[in-house]
mmCIF file of C-alpha atoms in Angstrom:
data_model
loop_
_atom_site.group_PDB
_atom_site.id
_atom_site.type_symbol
_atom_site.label_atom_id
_atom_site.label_comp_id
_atom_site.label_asym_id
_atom_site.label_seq_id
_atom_site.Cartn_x
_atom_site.Cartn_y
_atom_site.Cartn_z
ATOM 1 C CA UNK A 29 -106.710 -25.671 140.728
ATOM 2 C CA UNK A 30 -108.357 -28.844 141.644
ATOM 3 C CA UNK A 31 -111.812 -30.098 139.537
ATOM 4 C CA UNK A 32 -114.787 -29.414 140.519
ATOM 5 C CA UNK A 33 -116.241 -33.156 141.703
ATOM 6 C CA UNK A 34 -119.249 -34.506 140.362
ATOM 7 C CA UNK A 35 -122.339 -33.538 142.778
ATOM 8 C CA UNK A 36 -120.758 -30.546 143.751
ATOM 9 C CA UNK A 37 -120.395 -26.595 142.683
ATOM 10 C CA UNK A 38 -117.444 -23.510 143.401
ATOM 11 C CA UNK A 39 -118.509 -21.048 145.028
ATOM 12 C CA UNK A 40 -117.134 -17.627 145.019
ATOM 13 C CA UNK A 41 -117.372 -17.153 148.629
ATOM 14 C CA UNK A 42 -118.276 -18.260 152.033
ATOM 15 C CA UNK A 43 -119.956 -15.764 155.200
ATOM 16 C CA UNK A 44 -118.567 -17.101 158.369
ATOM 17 C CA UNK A 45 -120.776 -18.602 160.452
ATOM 18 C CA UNK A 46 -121.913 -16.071 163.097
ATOM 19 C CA UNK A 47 -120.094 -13.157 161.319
ATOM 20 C CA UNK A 48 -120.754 -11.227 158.305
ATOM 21 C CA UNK A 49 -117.162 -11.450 157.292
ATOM 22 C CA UNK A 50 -116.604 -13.484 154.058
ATOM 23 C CA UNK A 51 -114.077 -15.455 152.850
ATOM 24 C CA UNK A 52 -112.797 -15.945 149.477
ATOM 25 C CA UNK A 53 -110.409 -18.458 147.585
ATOM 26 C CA UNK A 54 -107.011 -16.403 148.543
ATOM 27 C CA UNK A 55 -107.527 -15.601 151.701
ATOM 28 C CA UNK A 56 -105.767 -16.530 154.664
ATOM 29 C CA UNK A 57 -108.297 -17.832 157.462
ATOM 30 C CA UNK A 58 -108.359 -18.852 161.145
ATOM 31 C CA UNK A 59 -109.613 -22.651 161.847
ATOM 32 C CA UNK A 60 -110.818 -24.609 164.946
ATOM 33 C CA UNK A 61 -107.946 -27.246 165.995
ATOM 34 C CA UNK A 62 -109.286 -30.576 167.393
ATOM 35 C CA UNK A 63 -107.695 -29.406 170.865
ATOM 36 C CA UNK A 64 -109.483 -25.736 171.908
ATOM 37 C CA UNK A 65 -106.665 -25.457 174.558
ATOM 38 C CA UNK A 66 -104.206 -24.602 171.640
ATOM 39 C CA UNK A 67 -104.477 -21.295 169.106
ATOM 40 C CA UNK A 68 -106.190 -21.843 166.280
ATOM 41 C CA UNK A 69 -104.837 -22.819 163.348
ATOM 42 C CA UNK A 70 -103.958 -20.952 160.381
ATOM 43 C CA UNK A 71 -104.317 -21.741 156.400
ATOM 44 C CA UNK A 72 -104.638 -20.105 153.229
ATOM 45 C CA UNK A 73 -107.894 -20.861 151.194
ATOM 46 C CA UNK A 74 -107.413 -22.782 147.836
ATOM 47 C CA UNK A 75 -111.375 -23.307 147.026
ATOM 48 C CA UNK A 76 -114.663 -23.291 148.368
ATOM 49 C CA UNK A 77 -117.359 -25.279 147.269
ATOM 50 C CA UNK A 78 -120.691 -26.899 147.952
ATOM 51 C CA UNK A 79 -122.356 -30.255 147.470
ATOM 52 C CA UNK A 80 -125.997 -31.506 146.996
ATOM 53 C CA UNK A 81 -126.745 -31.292 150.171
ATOM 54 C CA UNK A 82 -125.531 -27.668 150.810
ATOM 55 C CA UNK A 83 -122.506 -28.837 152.680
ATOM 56 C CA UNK A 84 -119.491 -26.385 152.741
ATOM 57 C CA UNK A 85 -116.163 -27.285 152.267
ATOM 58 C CA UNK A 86 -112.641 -25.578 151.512
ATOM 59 C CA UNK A 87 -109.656 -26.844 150.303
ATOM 60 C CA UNK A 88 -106.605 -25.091 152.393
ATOM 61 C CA UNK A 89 -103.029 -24.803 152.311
ATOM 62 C CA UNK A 90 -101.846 -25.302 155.727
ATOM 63 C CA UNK A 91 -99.407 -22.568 157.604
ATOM 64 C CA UNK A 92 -97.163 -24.606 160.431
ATOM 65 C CA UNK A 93 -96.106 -22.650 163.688
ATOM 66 C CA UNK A 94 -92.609 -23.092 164.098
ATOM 67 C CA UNK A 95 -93.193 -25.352 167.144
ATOM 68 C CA UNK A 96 -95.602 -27.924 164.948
ATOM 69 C CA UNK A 97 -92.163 -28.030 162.358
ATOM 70 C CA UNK A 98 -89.925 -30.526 162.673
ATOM 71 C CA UNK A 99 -86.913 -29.572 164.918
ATOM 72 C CA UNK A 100 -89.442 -27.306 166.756
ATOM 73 C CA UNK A 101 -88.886 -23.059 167.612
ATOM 74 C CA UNK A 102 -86.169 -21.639 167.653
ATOM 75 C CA UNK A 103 -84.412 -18.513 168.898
ATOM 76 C CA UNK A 104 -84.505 -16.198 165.722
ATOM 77 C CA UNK A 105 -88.151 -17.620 165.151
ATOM 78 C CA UNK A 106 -90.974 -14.460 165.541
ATOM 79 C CA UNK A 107 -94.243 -15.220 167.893
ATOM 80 C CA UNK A 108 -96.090 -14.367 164.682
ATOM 81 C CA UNK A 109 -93.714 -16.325 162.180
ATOM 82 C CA UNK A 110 -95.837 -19.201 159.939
ATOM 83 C CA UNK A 111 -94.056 -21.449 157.483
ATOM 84 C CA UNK A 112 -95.892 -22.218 154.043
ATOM 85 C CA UNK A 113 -96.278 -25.422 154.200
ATOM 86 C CA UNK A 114 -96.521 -28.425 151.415
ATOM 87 C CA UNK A 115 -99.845 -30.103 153.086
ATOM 88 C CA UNK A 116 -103.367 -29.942 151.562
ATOM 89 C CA UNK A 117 -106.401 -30.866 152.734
ATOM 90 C CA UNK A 118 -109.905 -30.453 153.050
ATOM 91 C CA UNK A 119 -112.327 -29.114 155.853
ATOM 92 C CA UNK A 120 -115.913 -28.554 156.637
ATOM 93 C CA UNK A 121 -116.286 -24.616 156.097
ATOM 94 C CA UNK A 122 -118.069 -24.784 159.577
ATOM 95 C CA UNK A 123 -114.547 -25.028 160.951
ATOM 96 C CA UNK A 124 -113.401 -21.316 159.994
ATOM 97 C CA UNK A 125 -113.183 -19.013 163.430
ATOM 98 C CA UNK A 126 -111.989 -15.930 161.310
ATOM 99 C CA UNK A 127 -109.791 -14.058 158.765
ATOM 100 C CA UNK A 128 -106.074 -13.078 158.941
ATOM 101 C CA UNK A 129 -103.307 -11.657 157.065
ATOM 102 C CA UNK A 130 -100.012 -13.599 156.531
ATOM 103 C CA UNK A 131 -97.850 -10.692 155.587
ATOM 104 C CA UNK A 132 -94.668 -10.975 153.569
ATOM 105 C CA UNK A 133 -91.547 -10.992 155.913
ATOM 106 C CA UNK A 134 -90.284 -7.238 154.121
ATOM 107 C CA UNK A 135 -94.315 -5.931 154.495
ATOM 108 C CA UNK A 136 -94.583 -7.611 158.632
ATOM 109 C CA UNK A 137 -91.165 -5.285 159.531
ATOM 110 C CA UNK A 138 -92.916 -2.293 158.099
ATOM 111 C CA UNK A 139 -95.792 -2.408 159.895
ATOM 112 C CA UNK A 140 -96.876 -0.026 162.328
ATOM 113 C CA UNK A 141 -99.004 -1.480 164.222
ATOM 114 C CA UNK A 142 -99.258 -5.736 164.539
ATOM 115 C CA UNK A 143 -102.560 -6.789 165.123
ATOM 116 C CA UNK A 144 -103.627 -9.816 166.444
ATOM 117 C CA UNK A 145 -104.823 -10.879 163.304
ATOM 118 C CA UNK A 146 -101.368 -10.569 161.540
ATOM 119 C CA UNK A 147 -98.809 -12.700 160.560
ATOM 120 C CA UNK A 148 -95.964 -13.205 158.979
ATOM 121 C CA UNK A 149 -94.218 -16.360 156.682
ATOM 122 C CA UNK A 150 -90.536 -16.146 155.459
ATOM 123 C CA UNK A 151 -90.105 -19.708 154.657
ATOM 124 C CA UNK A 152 -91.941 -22.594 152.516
ATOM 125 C CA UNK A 153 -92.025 -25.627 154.662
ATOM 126 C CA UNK A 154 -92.107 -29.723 153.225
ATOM 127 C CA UNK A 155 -94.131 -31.355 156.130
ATOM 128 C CA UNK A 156 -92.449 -35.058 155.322
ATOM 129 C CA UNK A 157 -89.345 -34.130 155.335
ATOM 130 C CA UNK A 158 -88.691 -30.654 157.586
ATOM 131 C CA UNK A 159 -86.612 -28.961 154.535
ATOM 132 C CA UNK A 160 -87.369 -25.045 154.119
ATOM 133 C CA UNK A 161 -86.991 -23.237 150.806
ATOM 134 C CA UNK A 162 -85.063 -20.662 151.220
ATOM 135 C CA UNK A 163 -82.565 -23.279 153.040
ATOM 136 C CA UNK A 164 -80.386 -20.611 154.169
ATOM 137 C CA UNK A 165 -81.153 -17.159 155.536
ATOM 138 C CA UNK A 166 -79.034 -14.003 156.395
ATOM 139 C CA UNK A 167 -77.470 -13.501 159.799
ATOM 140 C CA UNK A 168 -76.897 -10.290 161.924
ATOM 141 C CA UNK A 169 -75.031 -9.066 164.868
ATOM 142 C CA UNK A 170 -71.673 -10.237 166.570
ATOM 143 C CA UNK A 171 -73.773 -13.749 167.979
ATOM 144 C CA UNK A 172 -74.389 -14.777 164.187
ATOM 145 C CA UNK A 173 -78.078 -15.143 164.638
ATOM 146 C CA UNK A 174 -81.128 -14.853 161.949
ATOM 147 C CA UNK A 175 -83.299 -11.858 162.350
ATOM 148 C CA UNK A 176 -86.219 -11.584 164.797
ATOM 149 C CA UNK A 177 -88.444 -8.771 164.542
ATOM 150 C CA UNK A 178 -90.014 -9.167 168.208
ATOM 151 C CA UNK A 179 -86.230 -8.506 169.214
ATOM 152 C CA UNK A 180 -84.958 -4.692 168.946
ATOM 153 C CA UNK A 181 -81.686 -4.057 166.673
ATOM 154 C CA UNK A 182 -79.520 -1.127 166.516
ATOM 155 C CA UNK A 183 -77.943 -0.383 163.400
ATOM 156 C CA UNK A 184 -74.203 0.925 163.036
ATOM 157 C CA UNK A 185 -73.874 4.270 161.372
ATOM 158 C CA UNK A 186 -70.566 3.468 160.181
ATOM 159 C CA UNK A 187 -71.263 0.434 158.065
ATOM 160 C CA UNK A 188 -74.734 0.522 157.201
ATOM 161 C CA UNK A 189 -73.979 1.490 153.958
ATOM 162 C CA UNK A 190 -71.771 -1.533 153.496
ATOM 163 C CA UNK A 191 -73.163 -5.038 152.231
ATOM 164 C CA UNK A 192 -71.949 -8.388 152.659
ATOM 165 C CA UNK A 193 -73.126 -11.287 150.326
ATOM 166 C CA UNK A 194 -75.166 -14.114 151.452
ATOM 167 C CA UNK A 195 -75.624 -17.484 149.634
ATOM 168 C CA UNK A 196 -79.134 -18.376 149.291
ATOM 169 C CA UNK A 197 -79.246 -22.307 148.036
ATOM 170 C CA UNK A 198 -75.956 -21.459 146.200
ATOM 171 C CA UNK A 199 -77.534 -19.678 143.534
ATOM 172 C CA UNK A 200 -77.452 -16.659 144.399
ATOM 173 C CA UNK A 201 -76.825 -13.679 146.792
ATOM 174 C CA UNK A 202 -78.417 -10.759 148.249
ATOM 175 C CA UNK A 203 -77.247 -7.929 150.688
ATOM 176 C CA UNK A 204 -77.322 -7.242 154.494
ATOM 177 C CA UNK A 205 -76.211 -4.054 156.133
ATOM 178 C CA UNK A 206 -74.991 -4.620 159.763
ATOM 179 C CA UNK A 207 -76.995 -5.058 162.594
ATOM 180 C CA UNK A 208 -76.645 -5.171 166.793
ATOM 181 C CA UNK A 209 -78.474 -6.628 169.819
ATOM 182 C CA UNK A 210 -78.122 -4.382 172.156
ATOM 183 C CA UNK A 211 -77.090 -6.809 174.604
ATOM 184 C CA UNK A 212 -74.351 -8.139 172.205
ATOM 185 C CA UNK A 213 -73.153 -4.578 171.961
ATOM 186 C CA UNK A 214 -73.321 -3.876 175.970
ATOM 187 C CA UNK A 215 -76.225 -1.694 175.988
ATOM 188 C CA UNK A 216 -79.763 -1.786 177.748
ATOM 189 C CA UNK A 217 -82.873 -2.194 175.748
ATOM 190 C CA UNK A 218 -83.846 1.338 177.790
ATOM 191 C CA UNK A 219 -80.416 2.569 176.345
ATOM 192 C CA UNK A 220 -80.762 1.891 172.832
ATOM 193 C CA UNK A 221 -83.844 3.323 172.234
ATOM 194 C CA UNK A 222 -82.415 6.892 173.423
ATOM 195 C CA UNK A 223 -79.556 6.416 171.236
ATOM 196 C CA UNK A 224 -79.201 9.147 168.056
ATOM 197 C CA UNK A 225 -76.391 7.630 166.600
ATOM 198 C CA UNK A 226 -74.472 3.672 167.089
ATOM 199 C CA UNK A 227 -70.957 2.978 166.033
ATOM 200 C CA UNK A 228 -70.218 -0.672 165.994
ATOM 201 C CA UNK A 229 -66.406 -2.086 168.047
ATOM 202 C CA UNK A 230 -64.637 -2.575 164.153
ATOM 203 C CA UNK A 231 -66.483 1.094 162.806
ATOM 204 C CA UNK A 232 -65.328 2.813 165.795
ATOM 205 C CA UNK A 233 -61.870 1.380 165.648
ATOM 206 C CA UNK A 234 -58.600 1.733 163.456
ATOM 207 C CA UNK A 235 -59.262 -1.805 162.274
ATOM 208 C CA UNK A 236 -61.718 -1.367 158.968
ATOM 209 C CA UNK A 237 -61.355 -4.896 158.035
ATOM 210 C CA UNK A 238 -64.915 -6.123 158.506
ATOM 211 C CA UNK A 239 -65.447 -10.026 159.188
ATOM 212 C CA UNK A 240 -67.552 -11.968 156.511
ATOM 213 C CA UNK A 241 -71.155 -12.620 157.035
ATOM 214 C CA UNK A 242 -72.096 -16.389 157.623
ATOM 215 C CA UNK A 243 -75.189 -18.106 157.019
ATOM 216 C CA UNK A 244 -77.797 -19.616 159.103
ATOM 217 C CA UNK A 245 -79.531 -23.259 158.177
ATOM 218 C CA UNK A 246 -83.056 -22.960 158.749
ATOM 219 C CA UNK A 247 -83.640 -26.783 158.092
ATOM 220 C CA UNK A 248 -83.009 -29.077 161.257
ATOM 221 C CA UNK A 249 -81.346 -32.317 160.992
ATOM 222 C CA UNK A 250 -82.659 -35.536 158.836
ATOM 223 C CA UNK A 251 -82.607 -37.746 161.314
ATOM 224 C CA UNK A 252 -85.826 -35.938 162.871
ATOM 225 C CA UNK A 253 -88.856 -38.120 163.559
ATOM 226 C CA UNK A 254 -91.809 -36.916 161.444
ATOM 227 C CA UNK A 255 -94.808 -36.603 163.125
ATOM 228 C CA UNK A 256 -98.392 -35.573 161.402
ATOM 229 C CA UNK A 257 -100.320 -32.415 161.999
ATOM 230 C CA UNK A 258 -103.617 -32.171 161.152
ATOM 231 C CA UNK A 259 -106.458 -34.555 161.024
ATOM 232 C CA UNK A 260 -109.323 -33.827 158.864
ATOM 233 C CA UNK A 261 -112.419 -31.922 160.513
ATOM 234 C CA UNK A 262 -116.303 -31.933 160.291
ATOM 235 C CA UNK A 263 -118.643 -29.111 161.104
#
């Protein structure tokens, strides 16, 4: 944790303006952007304190929306997906609109209910260069494609018990069980949601040989133009 600066104290928390929610060093929070026509931004808390005068500031961790990274949204990216990213800086307290939750990728797809105020990050983003740590991610279904949860799956009774290895970074794997669009699979949305049971073309066939799982690279290319995000805010 950054030092406390001379002239100035931590605090252990700060009461939104206009609210009696508080905020703690932690916490995920909702900030004004400089243009009110966009959503607000989003960043994780890293202190709180207050100088001589009584001013309030935090020091955040900033959360990118896919479209502020560099090589912008795409397809397999979630309307409440936030990267992680590697840029710090430091804002007038005055600034905070509200709290949020940034929710594990695993703990967003088990939730019941999404609020507005929840979000998810699967990725750690470096804002200079656009690289993402995990580099790689699994991919699902016969188009090859990372996994959305905004986007219904079905998943094959016949090989869900099987697992294919992905590389992550080349060090090491974990397991997917097989997954299905419904378009990919020739099925309505309507359809697959009255379906008991799915067999997949190869599970349903004489052919058991099951094609290898690929991987996905989540980092665009280098030769991306870099441009900055945030510029620092008063009250």
């Amino acid at each position: 944790m950054a030092k406390t600066r001379p002239g100035k104290k931590d605090l252990d928390s700060y009461t939104i303006r206009g609210t009696n929610k508080i905020v703690r060093a932690g916490e995920c929070v909702l900030m004004r952007p400089t243009d009110t026509s966009k959503p607000p931004y989003v960043a994780r808390v890293e202190k709180i304190e207050q100088d001589n005068r009584s001013n309030v500031r935090v020091r955040v961790r900033w959360y990118y929306r896919p479209e502020e990274s560099i090589g912008g949204r795409r397809q397999f990216h979630g309307a409440k997906e936030l990267f992680l990213s590697d840029h710090y800086d430091v804002q007038s307290a005055h600034t905070i609109e509200g709290k949020c939750v940034v929710h594990s990728f695993k703990n967003y797809t088990k939730l019941d209910n999404v609020a507005a105020e929840d979000y998810y990050c699967r990725f750690e983003y470096k804002a200079a260069t656009g690289a993402f740590t995990p580099d790689r991610v699994a991919v699902y279904c016969k188009c090859e494609m990372p996994y959305n949860p905004d986007d219904l799956m079905v998943q094959c009774e016949g090989c869900k018990d099987c697992t294919c290895g992905i590389k992550l970074q080349g060090l090491k794997t974990f397991e997917v069980s097989c997954r299905y669009h419904p378009a990919c699979v020739g099925v309505t949305i309507e359809e697959a949601k009255k379906l008991d049971h799915f067999m997949c073309a190869e599970c349903s066939s004489d052919d058991d040989i099951k094609k290898p799982q690929t991987t996905f690279s989540s980092s665009p290319g280098s030769d991306s133009k870099v441009e900055p995000k945030r510029r620092k805010r008063g009250p």
